[in-house]
Amino acid sequence: MKFAEIQGERFEAQPGSSGYCPVCGDSVIAKCGEHKAWHWAHRGVRNCDPWWEPETEWHRNWKNCFPAHWQEIIRKSEGGEKHIADVMTERGVVLEFQHSALRREERDAREAYYKNMVWVVDGIRRIRDRPHFFKSLGPGKIVAANPMTVGLSAKGSALVRDWGSSSVPVFFDFGDVAQPEDAMHFAKPILWALKPQSPPELAIFTPITKTSFCAFFAEGRPYETFDISAALQRLGLAPASPPPPPPPSNRDALREHFARALNARARRRF
Ligand SMILES: [Zn+2]
């Protein structure tokens, strides 16, 4: 954990200090080594929140894109079950940064618990995920040019198989360093946004800039996407087919926004 409570206030770990876990109230001690980001740990081996995963530098960097008072927010269900949300925005949207593998049942449980949430998934934890994803990209996979939207089969990507059925928006983070063999290159660090409940045979993605992801959740500014219409025309290529219609449910405002961002502009153009 980044924050523990001391006399009712949240503090970051400092060498030699101790505090209290905001979930269970047990005492926690500061771990301030050279290799891992300074954090708080329970005195026992177990963490009281079974959903908590060991925090990496990747987690910490993502959390720090948002104000400190949005980070590590305790959410309590009606039944009294408590969990720590990585980030919760002022509008009540939970952002979960997922590095470790997650079983389908646990993912479903978290989506049901938080409801209004999105995932940011570390796409470079497994060595093959990034090359498989980028290998499957290419002009033939483009289903709309503005904003750029691709349709990928789950067959070639374990990551798409793992997350394609998620009921909330998922954003894949493949790191900021482009590789020479990448089928597509971008001028800015990006996330690949997976449309919720894409059909299993065609997961729908659009690239958005990381800075616009943060600005969207912090300030409500729209995602910065990419218009590749002109580039495709120069190559004599047209998008393969329009993306499928958005899911029928529009109860979730976030999901609705996401579907609009992916589809509305594309429908106008094609
Ligand atoms: Zn605890």
mmCIF file of C-alpha atoms and ligand atoms in Angstrom:
data_model
loop_
_atom_site.group_PDB
_atom_site.id
_atom_site.type_symbol
_atom_site.label_atom_id
_atom_site.label_comp_id
_atom_site.label_asym_id
_atom_site.label_seq_id
_atom_site.Cartn_x
_atom_site.Cartn_y
_atom_site.Cartn_z
ATOM 1 C CA MET A 1 0.000 0.000 0.000
ATOM 2 C CA LYS A 2 1.109 3.529 -0.671
ATOM 3 C CA PHE A 3 -0.963 5.020 2.169
ATOM 4 C CA ALA A 4 -1.524 4.040 5.811
ATOM 5 C CA GLU A 5 -3.432 5.870 8.486
ATOM 6 C CA ILE A 6 -1.757 7.629 11.383
ATOM 7 C CA GLN A 7 -4.062 9.449 13.772
ATOM 8 C CA GLY A 8 -6.812 9.460 11.164
ATOM 9 C CA GLU A 9 -4.730 10.899 8.315
ATOM 10 C CA ARG A 10 -3.172 9.231 5.294
ATOM 11 C CA PHE A 11 0.601 9.088 5.129
ATOM 12 C CA GLU A 12 3.126 7.627 2.712
ATOM 13 C CA ALA A 13 5.775 5.252 4.083
ATOM 14 C CA GLN A 14 8.844 6.842 5.673
ATOM 15 C CA PRO A 15 11.824 4.893 7.077
ATOM 16 C CA GLY A 16 11.174 3.604 10.579
ATOM 17 C CA SER A 17 7.521 4.633 10.710
ATOM 18 C CA SER A 18 4.444 2.552 11.457
ATOM 19 C CA GLY A 19 0.751 3.134 10.902
ATOM 20 C CA TYR A 20 -2.570 1.376 10.534
ATOM 21 C CA CYS A 21 -4.111 -0.440 7.598
ATOM 22 C CA PRO A 22 -7.119 1.503 6.298
ATOM 23 C CA VAL A 23 -8.920 -1.756 5.457
ATOM 24 C CA CYS A 24 -8.532 -3.952 8.560
ATOM 25 C CA GLY A 25 -7.072 -1.533 11.107
ATOM 26 C CA ASP A 26 -4.074 -3.745 11.917
ATOM 27 C CA SER A 27 -0.708 -2.127 12.328
ATOM 28 C CA VAL A 28 1.500 -1.851 9.233
ATOM 29 C CA ILE A 29 5.179 -1.024 8.967
ATOM 30 C CA ALA A 30 7.021 1.093 6.422
ATOM 31 C CA LYS A 31 9.130 -0.802 3.891
ATOM 32 C CA CYS A 32 11.646 1.642 2.496
ATOM 33 C CA GLY A 33 14.199 -0.358 0.536
ATOM 34 C CA GLU A 34 16.212 0.441 -2.570
ATOM 35 C CA HIS A 35 14.526 -1.837 -5.057
ATOM 36 C CA LYS A 36 10.798 -1.438 -4.567
ATOM 37 C CA ALA A 37 8.795 1.748 -4.249
ATOM 38 C CA TRP A 38 8.413 2.685 -0.570
ATOM 39 C CA HIS A 39 5.241 1.120 0.777
ATOM 40 C CA TRP A 40 3.414 -0.119 3.844
ATOM 41 C CA ALA A 41 3.110 -3.818 4.682
ATOM 42 C CA HIS A 42 1.178 -5.814 7.264
ATOM 43 C CA ARG A 43 3.334 -7.419 9.907
ATOM 44 C CA GLY A 44 2.099 -10.851 8.851
ATOM 45 C CA VAL A 45 2.690 -12.309 5.412
ATOM 46 C CA ARG A 46 -0.883 -11.934 4.228
ATOM 47 C CA ASN A 47 -2.599 -8.839 2.995
ATOM 48 C CA CYS A 48 -6.103 -8.341 4.330
ATOM 49 C CA ASP A 49 -7.549 -7.458 0.885
ATOM 50 C CA PRO A 50 -7.492 -10.668 -1.200
ATOM 51 C CA TRP A 51 -7.758 -8.549 -4.364
ATOM 52 C CA TRP A 52 -4.605 -6.622 -3.584
ATOM 53 C CA GLU A 53 -1.636 -7.515 -5.778
ATOM 54 C CA PRO A 54 2.011 -6.750 -4.989
ATOM 55 C CA GLU A 55 2.582 -3.234 -6.191
ATOM 56 C CA THR A 56 5.043 -2.711 -9.037
ATOM 57 C CA GLU A 57 6.646 0.444 -10.371
ATOM 58 C CA TRP A 58 4.110 0.208 -13.201
ATOM 59 C CA HIS A 59 1.240 0.438 -10.680
ATOM 60 C CA ARG A 60 2.820 3.312 -8.851
ATOM 61 C CA ASN A 61 3.480 5.294 -12.041
ATOM 62 C CA TRP A 62 -0.118 4.900 -13.148
ATOM 63 C CA LYS A 63 -1.575 5.882 -9.779
ATOM 64 C CA ASN A 64 0.637 8.942 -9.716
ATOM 65 C CA CYS A 65 -1.010 10.220 -12.905
ATOM 66 C CA PHE A 66 -3.899 11.149 -10.609
ATOM 67 C CA PRO A 67 -4.183 13.239 -7.437
ATOM 68 C CA ALA A 68 -3.047 11.527 -4.211
ATOM 69 C CA HIS A 69 -6.489 11.825 -2.657
ATOM 70 C CA TRP A 70 -7.937 9.736 -5.533
ATOM 71 C CA GLN A 71 -5.469 6.893 -4.919
ATOM 72 C CA GLU A 72 -6.112 3.753 -2.835
ATOM 73 C CA ILE A 73 -9.706 4.481 -1.995
ATOM 74 C CA ILE A 74 -11.478 2.055 0.355
ATOM 75 C CA ARG A 75 -14.787 0.878 -1.060
ATOM 76 C CA LYS A 76 -17.258 -0.908 1.181
ATOM 77 C CA SER A 77 -20.158 -3.005 -0.100
ATOM 78 C CA GLU A 78 -23.577 -3.106 1.531
ATOM 79 C CA GLY A 79 -22.546 -6.415 3.071
ATOM 80 C CA GLY A 80 -19.507 -4.776 4.661
ATOM 81 C CA GLU A 81 -16.913 -6.224 2.279
ATOM 82 C CA LYS A 82 -14.001 -3.790 1.880
ATOM 83 C CA HIS A 83 -11.544 -3.458 -0.984
ATOM 84 C CA ILE A 84 -8.960 -0.914 -2.021
ATOM 85 C CA ALA A 85 -9.617 0.690 -5.411
ATOM 86 C CA ASP A 86 -6.358 1.747 -7.080
ATOM 87 C CA VAL A 87 -7.879 5.077 -8.145
ATOM 88 C CA MET A 88 -11.369 6.483 -7.818
ATOM 89 C CA THR A 89 -12.136 9.695 -9.668
ATOM 90 C CA GLU A 90 -14.311 12.533 -8.428
ATOM 91 C CA ARG A 91 -17.083 11.186 -10.649
ATOM 92 C CA GLY A 92 -16.865 7.837 -8.857
ATOM 93 C CA VAL A 93 -15.205 5.847 -11.644
ATOM 94 C CA VAL A 94 -12.785 3.206 -10.345
ATOM 95 C CA LEU A 95 -9.560 2.646 -12.296
ATOM 96 C CA GLU A 96 -7.894 -0.684 -11.623
ATOM 97 C CA PHE A 97 -4.339 -1.248 -12.824
ATOM 98 C CA GLN A 98 -3.845 -4.969 -13.370
ATOM 99 C CA HIS A 99 -0.410 -6.485 -13.723
ATOM 100 C CA SER A 100 -0.903 -10.052 -12.469
ATOM 101 C CA ALA A 101 -2.947 -12.770 -14.104
ATOM 102 C CA LEU A 102 -6.584 -12.635 -13.095
ATOM 103 C CA ARG A 103 -9.005 -15.542 -13.177
ATOM 104 C CA ARG A 104 -12.218 -14.927 -15.063
ATOM 105 C CA GLU A 105 -14.343 -15.409 -11.913
ATOM 106 C CA GLU A 106 -12.316 -12.865 -9.987
ATOM 107 C CA ARG A 107 -12.481 -10.351 -12.826
ATOM 108 C CA ASP A 108 -16.265 -10.759 -12.987
ATOM 109 C CA ALA A 109 -16.490 -10.375 -9.188
ATOM 110 C CA ARG A 110 -14.552 -7.124 -9.262
ATOM 111 C CA GLU A 111 -16.587 -5.727 -12.149
ATOM 112 C CA ALA A 112 -19.777 -6.566 -10.245
ATOM 113 C CA TYR A 113 -18.401 -5.066 -7.024
ATOM 114 C CA TYR A 114 -17.168 -1.746 -8.444
ATOM 115 C CA LYS A 115 -19.673 -1.562 -11.347
ATOM 116 C CA ASN A 116 -18.507 1.808 -12.662
ATOM 117 C CA MET A 117 -14.934 0.867 -13.461
ATOM 118 C CA VAL A 118 -12.301 0.388 -16.141
ATOM 119 C CA TRP A 119 -9.210 -1.804 -16.322
ATOM 120 C CA VAL A 120 -5.741 -0.792 -17.408
ATOM 121 C CA VAL A 121 -3.859 -4.018 -18.145
ATOM 122 C CA ASP A 122 -0.097 -4.410 -18.246
ATOM 123 C CA GLY A 123 0.413 -5.834 -21.737
ATOM 124 C CA ILE A 124 4.105 -6.602 -21.330
ATOM 125 C CA ARG A 125 4.000 -8.881 -18.280
ATOM 126 C CA ARG A 126 3.899 -11.964 -20.493
ATOM 127 C CA ILE A 127 6.655 -11.941 -23.060
ATOM 128 C CA ARG A 128 4.528 -13.045 -26.038
ATOM 129 C CA ASP A 129 1.489 -10.803 -25.556
ATOM 130 C CA ARG A 130 2.950 -7.667 -27.075
ATOM 131 C CA PRO A 131 4.484 -9.261 -30.214
ATOM 132 C CA HIS A 132 1.324 -11.317 -30.805
ATOM 133 C CA PHE A 133 -0.880 -8.251 -30.537
ATOM 134 C CA PHE A 134 1.227 -6.063 -32.810
ATOM 135 C CA LYS A 135 1.777 -8.883 -35.307
ATOM 136 C CA SER A 136 -1.973 -9.226 -35.703
ATOM 137 C CA LEU A 137 -2.352 -5.531 -36.577
ATOM 138 C CA GLY A 138 -2.187 -4.301 -40.149
ATOM 139 C CA PRO A 139 -4.237 -2.476 -42.813
ATOM 140 C CA GLY A 140 -6.550 -5.482 -43.264
ATOM 141 C CA LYS A 141 -7.619 -5.242 -39.645
ATOM 142 C CA ILE A 142 -8.755 -1.626 -39.860
ATOM 143 C CA VAL A 143 -12.547 -1.383 -39.688
ATOM 144 C CA ALA A 144 -12.722 2.415 -39.430
ATOM 145 C CA ALA A 145 -10.155 5.075 -40.219
ATOM 146 C CA ASN A 146 -11.451 7.982 -38.142
ATOM 147 C CA PRO A 147 -10.916 7.347 -35.369
ATOM 148 C CA MET A 148 -8.653 4.479 -36.218
ATOM 149 C CA THR A 149 -10.436 1.291 -35.168
ATOM 150 C CA VAL A 150 -9.225 -2.277 -35.625
ATOM 151 C CA GLY A 151 -10.926 -5.635 -35.298
ATOM 152 C CA LEU A 152 -8.747 -8.443 -33.981
ATOM 153 C CA SER A 153 -9.460 -12.122 -33.660
ATOM 154 C CA ALA A 154 -8.917 -13.692 -30.264
ATOM 155 C CA LYS A 155 -7.265 -16.639 -32.006
ATOM 156 C CA GLY A 156 -3.894 -14.939 -32.338
ATOM 157 C CA SER A 157 -3.753 -13.245 -28.947
ATOM 158 C CA ALA A 158 -4.088 -14.757 -25.486
ATOM 159 C CA LEU A 159 -4.548 -11.267 -24.096
ATOM 160 C CA VAL A 160 -7.578 -10.662 -26.316
ATOM 161 C CA ARG A 161 -8.957 -14.068 -25.274
ATOM 162 C CA ASP A 162 -8.428 -13.244 -21.603
ATOM 163 C CA TRP A 163 -10.101 -9.836 -21.661
ATOM 164 C CA GLY A 164 -12.406 -9.837 -24.691
ATOM 165 C CA SER A 165 -15.505 -10.719 -22.683
ATOM 166 C CA SER A 166 -15.021 -8.059 -20.021
ATOM 167 C CA SER A 167 -18.189 -6.068 -19.362
ATOM 168 C CA VAL A 168 -16.313 -2.792 -18.782
ATOM 169 C CA PRO A 169 -13.759 -0.851 -20.850
ATOM 170 C CA VAL A 170 -10.270 -2.373 -20.873
ATOM 171 C CA PHE A 171 -7.147 -0.464 -21.874
ATOM 172 C CA PHE A 172 -3.975 -2.363 -22.787
ATOM 173 C CA ASP A 173 -0.683 -0.735 -21.928
ATOM 174 C CA PHE A 174 2.125 -2.165 -24.063
ATOM 175 C CA GLY A 175 4.713 0.280 -22.759
ATOM 176 C CA ASP A 176 5.997 3.484 -24.289
ATOM 177 C CA VAL A 177 8.846 2.002 -26.303
ATOM 178 C CA ALA A 178 8.029 1.109 -29.910
ATOM 179 C CA GLN A 179 9.734 -1.924 -31.434
ATOM 180 C CA PRO A 180 11.130 -1.920 -35.001
ATOM 181 C CA GLU A 181 9.016 -4.942 -35.929
ATOM 182 C CA ASP A 182 5.733 -3.291 -34.837
ATOM 183 C CA ALA A 183 3.226 -3.268 -37.701
ATOM 184 C CA MET A 184 2.103 0.228 -36.648
ATOM 185 C CA HIS A 185 3.963 3.104 -35.084
ATOM 186 C CA PHE A 186 2.602 6.032 -33.135
ATOM 187 C CA ALA A 187 4.140 9.392 -32.387
ATOM 188 C CA LYS A 188 2.893 9.393 -28.788
ATOM 189 C CA PRO A 189 2.573 6.797 -26.006
ATOM 190 C CA ILE A 190 -0.763 5.073 -26.447
ATOM 191 C CA LEU A 191 -3.193 2.659 -24.868
ATOM 192 C CA TRP A 192 -5.278 0.222 -26.889
ATOM 193 C CA ALA A 193 -8.895 0.628 -25.796
ATOM 194 C CA LEU A 194 -10.975 -2.552 -26.038
ATOM 195 C CA LYS A 195 -14.649 -2.024 -26.618
ATOM 196 C CA PRO A 196 -16.683 -3.702 -23.841
ATOM 197 C CA GLN A 197 -18.389 -6.961 -24.786
ATOM 198 C CA SER A 198 -16.892 -7.089 -28.255
ATOM 199 C CA PRO A 199 -18.063 -10.178 -30.123
ATOM 200 C CA PRO A 200 -15.642 -13.029 -29.388
ATOM 201 C CA GLU A 201 -14.731 -13.439 -33.053
ATOM 202 C CA LEU A 202 -13.789 -9.768 -33.470
ATOM 203 C CA ALA A 203 -12.482 -7.713 -30.551
ATOM 204 C CA ILE A 204 -12.758 -4.014 -31.400
ATOM 205 C CA PHE A 205 -9.870 -1.734 -30.410
ATOM 206 C CA THR A 206 -8.986 1.883 -30.884
ATOM 207 C CA PRO A 207 -5.674 3.489 -29.932
ATOM 208 C CA ILE A 208 -5.861 6.537 -27.684
ATOM 209 C CA THR A 209 -3.056 8.598 -26.241
ATOM 210 C CA LYS A 210 -2.105 7.962 -22.632
ATOM 211 C CA THR A 211 -2.223 11.650 -21.850
ATOM 212 C CA SER A 212 -5.800 11.858 -23.096
ATOM 213 C CA PHE A 213 -6.764 8.796 -21.022
ATOM 214 C CA CYS A 214 -5.603 10.625 -17.903
ATOM 215 C CA ALA A 215 -7.236 13.893 -18.998
ATOM 216 C CA PHE A 216 -10.507 12.086 -19.691
ATOM 217 C CA PHE A 217 -10.738 10.672 -16.171
ATOM 218 C CA ALA A 218 -9.276 13.721 -14.455
ATOM 219 C CA GLU A 219 -11.055 16.480 -16.358
ATOM 220 C CA GLY A 220 -13.608 14.866 -18.681
ATOM 221 C CA ARG A 221 -11.714 15.873 -21.820
ATOM 222 C CA PRO A 222 -12.303 13.595 -24.840
ATOM 223 C CA TYR A 223 -9.863 10.916 -25.843
ATOM 224 C CA GLU A 224 -7.247 11.882 -28.395
ATOM 225 C CA THR A 225 -7.552 9.326 -31.189
ATOM 226 C CA PHE A 226 -5.935 8.922 -34.600
ATOM 227 C CA ASP A 227 -7.379 9.713 -38.034
ATOM 228 C CA ILE A 228 -5.617 7.587 -40.622
ATOM 229 C CA SER A 229 -8.078 8.173 -43.494
ATOM 230 C CA ALA A 230 -5.562 10.088 -45.638
ATOM 231 C CA ALA A 231 -2.822 7.532 -45.127
ATOM 232 C CA LEU A 232 -5.147 4.706 -46.172
ATOM 233 C CA GLN A 233 -6.302 6.620 -49.261
ATOM 234 C CA ARG A 234 -2.706 7.171 -50.331
ATOM 235 C CA LEU A 235 -2.194 3.415 -50.086
ATOM 236 C CA GLY A 236 -5.392 2.768 -52.036
ATOM 237 C CA LEU A 237 -6.878 0.962 -49.050
ATOM 238 C CA ALA A 238 -10.319 1.259 -47.536
ATOM 239 C CA PRO A 239 -11.375 0.003 -44.115
ATOM 240 C CA ALA A 240 -12.501 -3.632 -44.174
ATOM 241 C CA SER A 241 -16.000 -3.319 -42.781
ATOM 242 C CA PRO A 242 -17.825 -1.101 -40.298
ATOM 243 C CA PRO A 243 -17.615 -2.082 -36.644
ATOM 244 C CA PRO A 244 -20.614 -3.868 -35.155
ATOM 245 C CA PRO A 245 -23.270 -1.732 -33.433
ATOM 246 C CA PRO A 246 -22.762 -0.751 -29.797
ATOM 247 C CA PRO A 247 -24.180 -3.009 -27.065
ATOM 248 C CA PRO A 248 -27.915 -2.456 -26.476
ATOM 249 C CA SER A 249 -27.589 -1.495 -22.818
ATOM 250 C CA ASN A 250 -26.997 2.198 -22.288
ATOM 251 C CA ARG A 251 -27.403 2.243 -18.546
ATOM 252 C CA ASP A 252 -23.751 2.733 -17.938
ATOM 253 C CA ALA A 253 -22.851 6.269 -18.967
ATOM 254 C CA LEU A 254 -19.195 5.434 -19.267
ATOM 255 C CA ARG A 255 -19.859 2.500 -21.552
ATOM 256 C CA GLU A 256 -22.122 4.690 -23.628
ATOM 257 C CA HIS A 257 -19.435 7.310 -23.999
ATOM 258 C CA PHE A 258 -16.945 4.654 -24.968
ATOM 259 C CA ALA A 259 -19.214 3.176 -27.623
ATOM 260 C CA ARG A 260 -19.848 6.636 -29.050
ATOM 261 C CA ALA A 261 -16.145 7.392 -29.194
ATOM 262 C CA LEU A 262 -15.529 4.206 -31.121
ATOM 263 C CA ASN A 263 -18.460 4.299 -33.473
ATOM 264 C CA ALA A 264 -20.129 7.642 -33.995
ATOM 265 C CA ARG A 265 -17.453 9.390 -35.988
ATOM 266 C CA ALA A 266 -16.748 6.245 -37.990
ATOM 267 C CA ARG A 267 -20.420 5.931 -38.981
ATOM 268 C CA ARG A 268 -20.472 9.492 -40.253
ATOM 269 C CA ARG A 269 -17.502 8.936 -42.461
ATOM 270 C CA PHE A 270 -18.377 5.529 -43.893
HETATM 271 ZN ZN ZN B 1 -5.192 -4.722 6.521
#
